[in-house]
Amino acid sequence: MKTKSYLAKNYNRKKISFFKGKGSFLYGTNGAKYLDFVQGIAVNSLGHAHPELIKAINKQSKKLWHVSNAFIIPEGEKLAKKLAKKTFADSVIFQNSGAEATEAAIKVARRYFYSIGKPYKNRILCVKNSFHGRTLAAIYASGSKKMIEGFGPKIGGFDHFEFGNHKSLKKKIKKNTAAIMVETIMGEGGIKVIPNWCLKGLRKICNQKKILLILDEVQCGVGRSGDFFAFEKSKIKPDIVPIAKGIGGGFPIGAVLMNKKVASGMTPGTHGSTFGGNPLAMIVGNTVMDIVSKKKFLNSVKKNSSYFFEKLIIIKNKYPKIIKEIRGEGFLLGIKLYGDQKRFIKLLMDNKLLTIKAAENVVRILPPLNVKKQEIDLAIKIIDKVCEKYK
Ligand SMILES: *Cc1c(COP(=O)(O)O)cnc(C)c1O
């Protein structure tokens, strides 16, 4: 059956839809039940229809949905305090999406240098073929030819270096550089983890050159890596961190976290958002935060994700001609294939496991952070079966 779609064709959608979700599972309109290891691309951090999120949003929906940021929003004050207490941050600005959060991060960096009388320091140094979102500035920040095609004129102010190329990184830092902005773990770019010693190196360079470090944790943050933030294991402190995906548990929330130094530039009127931080969103964010930021919860993410990783390594060793590498950290995992990853993902879907592609022929695996061990076992069984078929 082919029905006309009135949606623009900017997505190549899979011919499948769902009517219900529960925990790690999605129920298709085709009658099939799927193990959902996409979770809205790392968005549903607590799976589908989490009872505490349902309770929180139901209760708040009867009280108050939206008021302007012209007034104090206590639910937002509360979430900002929790984020600050848990992390490096001293201040937070709420947004509605990842791209907005990364753009706000860029604004905070530029505004800081403006406020200290160095407005010429305004260029942001990013990784080539990274991902920071789809707004105009974000696509130019990402430095991907494909994403900017047809969307000129160019938005200036971004320079790029190759992932892992330290020489090119150092060479690209100029007098007018304001900040280095990188994803702590590249998501769309193929699940590439910046090792601890490189994070430390980045911090050191930024200190030496007196520039800011922005770590985009829109995908890898909020517990997905096993720590609340993926950079925590390196013991460094960034200056600015945009987050989004996981913090809303399925409700659109973005935020930019910053230290006191850079927050000083964000005086009244410098930034704003009509929807950002409204009571309904903030109630959900608070509920996600209360669960995800607990040490016990994060320890379970660490433990279960290591279990998953080990099982994936066993599969890789069983099919060394199919799987080149297992990548990632926590529940941001990737299977790098030698061959076509799209056919592999299709086979997984035919066997009722949903995954999503990333660059470099990687199959991206994003379970909910509260996934059960037997669900991991089920996924492993399906991946094993698909490897057998894929040969
Ligand atoms: C998804 C993502 C974004 C963009 O988020 P949107 O909500 O789609 O705007 C930005 N940065 C990273 C690292 C992401 O993974």
PDB file of C-alpha atoms in Angstrom, residues 88 91-95 97-113 121-126 132 135 137-138 141 157-158 178-183 211-218 238-244 254-259 262-263 265-266 270-272:
ATOM      1  CA  PHE A  88      31.729  21.392  36.623  1.00  0.00           C
ATOM      2  CA  SER A  91      25.346  28.275  35.323  1.00  0.00           C
ATOM      3  CA  VAL A  92      22.897  26.804  32.851  1.00  0.00           C
ATOM      4  CA  ILE A  93      20.806  28.139  29.966  1.00  0.00           C
ATOM      5  CA  PHE A  94      17.923  25.918  28.823  1.00  0.00           C
ATOM      6  CA  GLN A  95      17.070  25.352  25.169  1.00  0.00           C
ATOM      7  CA  SER A  97      17.366  20.884  21.138  1.00  0.00           C
ATOM      8  CA  GLY A  98      20.970  19.904  20.611  1.00  0.00           C
ATOM      9  CA  ALA A  99      21.657  22.319  17.784  1.00  0.00           C
ATOM     10  CA  GLU A 100      20.323  25.192  19.853  1.00  0.00           C
ATOM     11  CA  ALA A 101      22.537  24.087  22.730  1.00  0.00           C
ATOM     12  CA  THR A 102      25.686  23.959  20.576  1.00  0.00           C
ATOM     13  CA  GLU A 103      24.851  27.334  19.040  1.00  0.00           C
ATOM     14  CA  ALA A 104      24.336  28.774  22.504  1.00  0.00           C
ATOM     15  CA  ALA A 105      27.731  27.333  23.462  1.00  0.00           C
ATOM     16  CA  ILE A 106      29.315  29.207  20.556  1.00  0.00           C
ATOM     17  CA  LYS A 107      27.538  32.406  21.586  1.00  0.00           C
ATOM     18  CA  VAL A 108      28.716  32.036  25.197  1.00  0.00           C
ATOM     19  CA  ALA A 109      32.337  31.592  24.049  1.00  0.00           C
ATOM     20  CA  ARG A 110      32.289  34.609  21.719  1.00  0.00           C
ATOM     21  CA  ARG A 111      30.449  36.773  24.191  1.00  0.00           C
ATOM     22  CA  TYR A 112      33.008  35.970  26.901  1.00  0.00           C
ATOM     23  CA  PHE A 113      35.888  37.326  24.829  1.00  0.00           C
ATOM     24  CA  LYS A 121      38.799  36.274  19.501  1.00  0.00           C
ATOM     25  CA  ASN A 122      35.722  34.773  17.889  1.00  0.00           C
ATOM     26  CA  ARG A 123      36.715  31.764  15.787  1.00  0.00           C
ATOM     27  CA  ILE A 124      35.749  28.257  16.858  1.00  0.00           C
ATOM     28  CA  LEU A 125      38.057  25.360  16.039  1.00  0.00           C
ATOM     29  CA  CYS A 126      36.168  22.112  15.354  1.00  0.00           C
ATOM     30  CA  HIS A 132      26.919  19.648  16.089  1.00  0.00           C
ATOM     31  CA  THR A 135      21.120  24.812  11.988  1.00  0.00           C
ATOM     32  CA  ALA A 137      25.970  27.792  12.111  1.00  0.00           C
ATOM     33  CA  ALA A 138      26.024  24.180  13.335  1.00  0.00           C
ATOM     34  CA  ALA A 141      30.800  24.070  12.602  1.00  0.00           C
ATOM     35  CA  GLY A 157      34.020  31.831  12.048  1.00  0.00           C
ATOM     36  CA  PHE A 158      34.828  28.114  12.026  1.00  0.00           C
ATOM     37  CA  ALA A 178      38.100  31.711  20.904  1.00  0.00           C
ATOM     38  CA  ALA A 179      37.492  28.041  21.578  1.00  0.00           C
ATOM     39  CA  ILE A 180      38.014  24.452  20.576  1.00  0.00           C
ATOM     40  CA  MET A 181      34.701  22.598  20.251  1.00  0.00           C
ATOM     41  CA  VAL A 182      34.708  18.801  20.011  1.00  0.00           C
ATOM     42  CA  GLU A 183      32.383  15.917  20.797  1.00  0.00           C
ATOM     43  CA  ILE A 211      41.126  29.835  24.864  1.00  0.00           C
ATOM     44  CA  LEU A 212      37.979  27.958  25.902  1.00  0.00           C
ATOM     45  CA  LEU A 213      37.188  24.267  25.726  1.00  0.00           C
ATOM     46  CA  ILE A 214      33.683  23.333  24.589  1.00  0.00           C
ATOM     47  CA  LEU A 215      32.810  19.643  24.860  1.00  0.00           C
ATOM     48  CA  ASP A 216      29.658  18.742  22.936  1.00  0.00           C
ATOM     49  CA  GLU A 217      27.979  16.060  25.043  1.00  0.00           C
ATOM     50  CA  VAL A 218      24.597  16.262  23.322  1.00  0.00           C
ATOM     51  CA  PRO A 238      35.716  22.030  30.213  1.00  0.00           C
ATOM     52  CA  ASP A 239      34.440  25.611  30.131  1.00  0.00           C
ATOM     53  CA  ILE A 240      31.208  25.018  28.233  1.00  0.00           C
ATOM     54  CA  VAL A 241      29.161  21.855  27.632  1.00  0.00           C
ATOM     55  CA  PRO A 242      26.037  21.673  25.468  1.00  0.00           C
ATOM     56  CA  ILE A 243      23.686  18.788  26.283  1.00  0.00           C
ATOM     57  CA  ALA A 244      20.290  17.699  24.948  1.00  0.00           C
ATOM     58  CA  GLY A 254      18.575  21.268  25.400  1.00  0.00           C
ATOM     59  CA  ALA A 255      20.914  23.098  27.727  1.00  0.00           C
ATOM     60  CA  VAL A 256      24.274  24.744  27.775  1.00  0.00           C
ATOM     61  CA  LEU A 257      26.315  24.363  30.943  1.00  0.00           C
ATOM     62  CA  MET A 258      29.129  26.785  31.694  1.00  0.00           C
ATOM     63  CA  ASN A 259      31.595  27.807  34.358  1.00  0.00           C
ATOM     64  CA  VAL A 262      32.361  32.480  30.832  1.00  0.00           C
ATOM     65  CA  ALA A 263      28.912  32.952  32.362  1.00  0.00           C
ATOM     66  CA  GLY A 265      29.520  37.526  29.625  1.00  0.00           C
ATOM     67  CA  MET A 266      25.887  36.427  29.471  1.00  0.00           C
ATOM     68  CA  THR A 270      22.298  38.480  25.405  1.00  0.00           C
ATOM     69  CA  HIS A 271      20.426  35.220  24.788  1.00  0.00           C
ATOM     70  CA  GLY A 272      16.940  33.830  25.110  1.00  0.00           C
TER      71      GLY A 272
END
